[in-house]
Amino acid sequence: MNAATAQIELQGRQVGFEVRRSRRRRSIGLLIDERGLRVAAPPSASTLAIETLLQEHAAWVLRKLDEWQSRQHPTLTGKAGEQIACCGVWLTLVSDDSADRPQRIGDRLLVGPSALKAEAVRRRVTVWLKAEATALFSQRCAVFSTRLGLPAPQVRLSSARTRWGSCSSNGRINMNWRLIQAPLEWIDYVAAHEVAHLRQMNHSPAFWRVVDELIGDHRPLRAALRRDAGRFLRL
Ligand SMILES: [Zn+2]
């Protein structure tokens, strides 16, 4: 399999994309995610055939790219209708007079009163996300420490821009509050990683065995976090 980058104009917009050719492909397929547009094609597919397919699906491609683009930059403005990720679920910010403190109902996060300025909403949402993070991270670390026969560690929130978690030699765990946006499996990977340090203060094979004992094979989760979690740091 080999990959090449190309450009195409779709409805007046320049769109870059990656073409991956593989013998296993029988037809041309389009994939759009946080990395952008990728085309999977059989070795025999011509550039013209790929471009024709992209033109045919131009509206869909542009819409999907925009969706991912807006989700990639969770800068949090505090405006109604904004999408906020919490534990891997997208919540829609709704202005509601009855919510004097943020309240989650299904996939909506109610924040009020409606007269509140966007900046004040943003602050309240951040406080709410941090409270969610404290509760969930403490609970997940307690679950993993119990499994290792250890007392529940003290968990504090950090706002480091470079790391998701750390464990000090006195047994205290710090986890980045921004991780609350990520799916639970990623949160669990970081929690299990730090709890495993209560047993092994290193990254030896013995340490990784403890992590795997807690969450199964850690490698795909570790890779996913490294590859994709950077966007959560923008909040
Ligand atoms: Zn570590």
Short mmCIF file of C-alpha atoms and ligand atoms in Angstrom, two decimals:
data_model
loop_
_atom_site.label_atom_id
_atom_site.label_comp_id
_atom_site.label_asym_id
_atom_site.label_seq_id
_atom_site.Cartn_x
_atom_site.Cartn_y
_atom_site.Cartn_z
CA MET A 1 0.00 0.00 0.00
CA ASN A 2 1.27 3.49 -0.77
CA ALA A 3 -0.08 6.97 -0.06
CA ALA A 4 0.13 10.17 -2.11
CA THR A 5 -1.32 13.61 -1.56
CA ALA A 6 -3.32 15.51 -4.17
CA GLN A 7 -5.52 18.58 -4.57
CA ILE A 8 -8.91 19.08 -6.15
CA GLU A 9 -11.30 22.00 -6.55
CA LEU A 10 -14.77 21.15 -5.24
CA GLN A 11 -17.49 23.79 -5.65
CA GLY A 12 -14.83 26.49 -5.82
CA ARG A 13 -12.87 25.27 -2.76
CA GLN A 14 -9.39 23.75 -2.87
CA VAL A 15 -9.41 20.47 -0.97
CA GLY A 16 -6.29 18.46 -0.24
CA PHE A 17 -6.62 14.71 0.07
CA GLU A 18 -4.60 11.57 0.44
CA VAL A 19 -4.87 8.63 -1.93
CA ARG A 20 -4.03 5.18 -0.66
CA ARG A 21 -3.80 2.46 -3.22
CA SER A 22 -4.22 -1.08 -2.11
CA ARG A 23 -4.52 -4.40 -3.91
CA ARG A 24 -7.23 -5.35 -1.45
CA ARG A 25 -9.55 -2.58 -2.72
CA ARG A 26 -12.09 -3.47 -5.40
CA SER A 27 -13.65 0.00 -5.66
CA ILE A 28 -12.88 3.60 -4.71
CA GLY A 29 -13.88 4.56 -1.18
CA LEU A 30 -13.99 7.95 0.56
CA LEU A 31 -13.19 8.46 4.22
CA ILE A 32 -13.43 11.74 6.12
CA ASP A 33 -12.35 12.14 9.71
CA GLU A 34 -10.27 14.48 11.86
CA ARG A 35 -7.30 13.87 9.56
CA GLY A 36 -9.21 15.16 6.53
CA LEU A 37 -10.22 13.47 3.28
CA ARG A 38 -8.70 10.15 2.32
CA VAL A 39 -9.39 8.09 -0.77
CA ALA A 40 -8.81 4.35 -0.80
CA ALA A 41 -8.50 2.96 -4.31
CA PRO A 42 -7.47 -0.18 -6.16
CA PRO A 43 -4.10 0.11 -7.99
CA SER A 44 -5.88 0.28 -11.36
CA ALA A 45 -8.10 3.28 -10.50
CA SER A 46 -7.22 6.30 -12.66
CA THR A 47 -6.85 9.85 -11.36
CA LEU A 48 -9.82 10.78 -13.55
CA ALA A 49 -12.00 8.10 -11.93
CA ILE A 50 -11.08 9.36 -8.45
CA GLU A 51 -11.70 13.00 -9.39
CA THR A 52 -15.04 12.14 -11.00
CA LEU A 53 -16.17 10.36 -7.84
CA LEU A 54 -15.10 13.31 -5.69
CA GLN A 55 -16.99 15.76 -7.93
CA GLU A 56 -20.10 13.59 -7.73
CA HIS A 57 -19.94 13.64 -3.92
CA ALA A 58 -18.62 17.21 -3.60
CA ALA A 59 -21.47 18.53 -1.41
CA TRP A 60 -21.18 15.58 0.97
CA VAL A 61 -17.39 15.80 1.14
CA LEU A 62 -17.44 19.54 1.93
CA ARG A 63 -20.15 19.14 4.56
CA LYS A 64 -18.26 16.31 6.31
CA LEU A 65 -15.00 18.23 6.22
CA ASP A 66 -16.69 21.26 7.80
CA GLU A 67 -18.26 19.11 10.50
CA TRP A 68 -14.89 17.66 11.48
CA GLN A 69 -13.23 21.05 11.24
CA SER A 70 -15.66 22.62 13.70
CA ARG A 71 -15.27 19.69 16.09
CA GLN A 72 -11.51 19.86 15.93
CA HIS A 73 -11.38 23.30 17.49
CA PRO A 74 -13.24 23.11 20.78
CA THR A 75 -12.24 26.62 21.81
CA LEU A 76 -15.49 27.10 23.79
CA THR A 77 -17.02 30.49 23.12
CA GLY A 78 -20.05 30.02 25.40
CA LYS A 79 -22.53 30.66 22.60
CA ALA A 80 -25.85 28.76 22.51
CA GLY A 81 -25.79 25.85 20.08
CA GLU A 82 -22.10 25.23 20.63
CA GLN A 83 -20.90 21.60 20.77
CA ILE A 84 -19.07 20.52 23.92
CA ALA A 85 -17.48 17.10 24.30
CA CYS A 86 -17.91 15.34 27.65
CA CYS A 87 -16.64 11.80 28.10
CA GLY A 88 -16.74 11.25 24.34
CA VAL A 89 -20.32 12.52 23.91
CA TRP A 90 -21.16 15.75 22.11
CA LEU A 91 -23.44 17.99 24.14
CA THR A 92 -25.24 20.99 22.69
CA LEU A 93 -25.06 24.14 24.79
CA VAL A 94 -28.58 25.43 25.44
CA SER A 95 -29.44 28.71 27.14
CA ASP A 96 -32.05 28.04 29.84
CA ASP A 97 -33.37 30.43 32.50
CA SER A 98 -34.12 27.63 34.96
CA ALA A 99 -30.51 26.37 35.03
CA ASP A 100 -28.74 28.58 37.54
CA ARG A 101 -26.01 25.97 37.49
CA PRO A 102 -25.16 23.92 34.38
CA GLN A 103 -27.34 20.88 34.07
CA ARG A 104 -26.94 18.00 31.66
CA ILE A 105 -30.11 16.52 30.20
CA GLY A 106 -29.45 13.83 27.61
CA ASP A 107 -27.22 15.35 24.96
CA ARG A 108 -27.94 18.93 26.02
CA LEU A 109 -26.11 21.08 28.54
CA LEU A 110 -28.44 23.71 29.96
CA VAL A 111 -26.81 26.90 31.22
CA GLY A 112 -28.63 29.96 32.45
CA PRO A 113 -29.90 32.50 32.97
CA SER A 114 -30.27 33.44 29.32
CA ALA A 115 -29.10 37.02 30.03
CA LEU A 116 -25.62 35.63 30.83
CA LYS A 117 -22.81 36.87 28.59
CA ALA A 118 -20.94 34.28 26.50
CA GLU A 119 -17.80 34.74 28.60
CA ALA A 120 -19.73 33.99 31.83
CA VAL A 121 -21.30 30.93 30.18
CA ARG A 122 -17.84 29.78 29.13
CA ARG A 123 -16.59 30.08 32.73
CA ARG A 124 -19.57 28.14 34.09
CA VAL A 125 -19.15 25.39 31.52
CA THR A 126 -15.45 25.11 32.37
CA VAL A 127 -16.25 24.83 36.10
CA TRP A 128 -18.86 22.19 35.27
CA LEU A 129 -16.43 20.19 33.10
CA LYS A 130 -13.82 20.31 35.89
CA ALA A 131 -16.36 19.04 38.43
CA GLU A 132 -17.29 16.20 36.04
CA ALA A 133 -13.57 15.46 35.62
CA THR A 134 -12.91 15.35 39.38
CA ALA A 135 -15.82 12.97 39.97
CA LEU A 136 -15.11 10.63 37.06
CA PHE A 137 -11.30 10.53 37.34
CA SER A 138 -11.46 9.83 41.11
CA GLN A 139 -13.99 7.07 40.51
CA ARG A 140 -11.99 5.41 37.71
CA CYS A 141 -8.72 5.57 39.69
CA ALA A 142 -10.52 4.07 42.72
CA VAL A 143 -11.86 1.20 40.57
CA PHE A 144 -8.35 0.40 39.28
CA SER A 145 -6.57 0.77 42.63
CA THR A 146 -9.13 -1.53 44.28
CA ARG A 147 -8.35 -4.14 41.61
CA LEU A 148 -4.69 -3.93 42.59
CA GLY A 149 -5.60 -4.19 46.29
CA LEU A 150 -4.48 -0.62 46.95
CA PRO A 151 -6.33 2.21 48.73
CA ALA A 152 -8.00 4.79 46.47
CA PRO A 153 -5.42 7.45 45.56
CA GLN A 154 -5.93 11.17 45.92
CA VAL A 155 -6.66 12.55 42.43
CA ARG A 156 -6.14 16.18 41.56
CA LEU A 157 -6.77 18.04 38.32
CA SER A 158 -3.91 19.52 36.38
CA SER A 159 -4.02 21.83 33.39
CA ALA A 160 -0.65 20.91 31.91
CA ARG A 161 -0.54 21.49 28.16
CA THR A 162 1.89 18.66 27.53
CA ARG A 163 0.75 15.67 29.56
CA TRP A 164 -2.43 13.84 30.44
CA GLY A 165 -1.45 12.48 33.80
CA SER A 166 1.30 12.06 36.34
CA CYS A 167 1.88 10.19 39.56
CA SER A 168 4.12 11.50 42.34
CA SER A 169 6.23 9.33 44.61
CA ASN A 170 3.89 10.10 47.53
CA GLY A 171 1.11 8.33 45.61
CA ARG A 172 -0.84 11.37 44.47
CA ILE A 173 -2.24 11.29 40.93
CA ASN A 174 -2.71 14.33 38.72
CA MET A 175 -4.92 14.13 35.64
CA ASN A 176 -5.49 16.81 33.05
CA TRP A 177 -9.05 18.13 33.39
CA ARG A 178 -9.26 18.58 29.59
CA LEU A 179 -9.22 14.79 29.27
CA ILE A 180 -12.89 14.82 30.42
CA GLN A 181 -13.73 15.58 26.77
CA ALA A 182 -12.26 12.25 25.61
CA PRO A 183 -14.02 8.88 25.33
CA LEU A 184 -14.09 6.80 28.53
CA GLU A 185 -11.56 4.24 27.19
CA TRP A 186 -8.97 7.01 26.85
CA ILE A 187 -9.72 8.33 30.34
CA ASP A 188 -9.41 4.76 31.61
CA TYR A 189 -6.07 4.32 29.88
CA VAL A 190 -4.64 7.41 31.64
CA ALA A 191 -6.22 6.46 35.00
CA ALA A 192 -4.93 2.87 34.77
CA HIS A 193 -1.50 4.11 33.67
CA GLU A 194 -1.16 6.39 36.70
CA VAL A 195 -2.59 3.82 39.13
CA ALA A 196 -0.13 1.24 37.76
CA HIS A 197 2.66 3.65 38.77
CA LEU A 198 1.57 3.10 42.39
CA ARG A 199 2.98 -0.39 41.86
CA GLN A 200 5.81 0.37 39.42
CA MET A 201 7.34 3.84 39.36
CA ASN A 202 8.83 3.25 35.90
CA HIS A 203 7.84 2.20 32.38
CA SER A 204 9.35 -1.29 32.56
CA PRO A 205 7.70 -4.37 30.99
CA ALA A 206 6.41 -5.18 34.50
CA PHE A 207 4.70 -1.77 34.59
CA TRP A 208 2.95 -2.34 31.24
CA ARG A 209 1.82 -5.78 32.43
CA VAL A 210 0.03 -4.09 35.35
CA VAL A 211 -1.62 -1.63 32.92
CA ASP A 212 -2.74 -4.50 30.67
CA GLU A 213 -4.08 -6.36 33.70
CA LEU A 214 -6.34 -3.34 34.34
CA ILE A 215 -7.56 -2.40 30.85
CA GLY A 216 -6.48 -5.15 28.45
CA ASP A 217 -4.07 -4.35 25.64
CA HIS A 218 -3.03 -0.74 26.27
CA ARG A 219 -1.29 -0.23 22.90
CA PRO A 220 -4.22 0.84 20.68
CA LEU A 221 -5.45 3.25 23.35
CA ARG A 222 -2.01 4.72 23.91
CA ALA A 223 -1.60 5.20 20.15
CA ALA A 224 -5.06 6.77 19.76
CA LEU A 225 -4.38 9.20 22.60
CA ARG A 226 -1.05 10.23 21.14
CA ARG A 227 -2.50 10.64 17.66
CA ASP A 228 -5.84 12.29 18.32
CA ALA A 229 -6.10 13.75 21.80
CA GLY A 230 -4.14 16.93 21.03
CA ARG A 231 -7.35 18.63 19.92
CA PHE A 232 -8.69 18.43 23.49
CA LEU A 233 -5.83 20.62 24.68
CA ARG A 234 -7.26 23.60 22.81
CA LEU A 235 -10.15 24.12 25.22
ZN ZN B 1 3.91 6.83 33.11
#
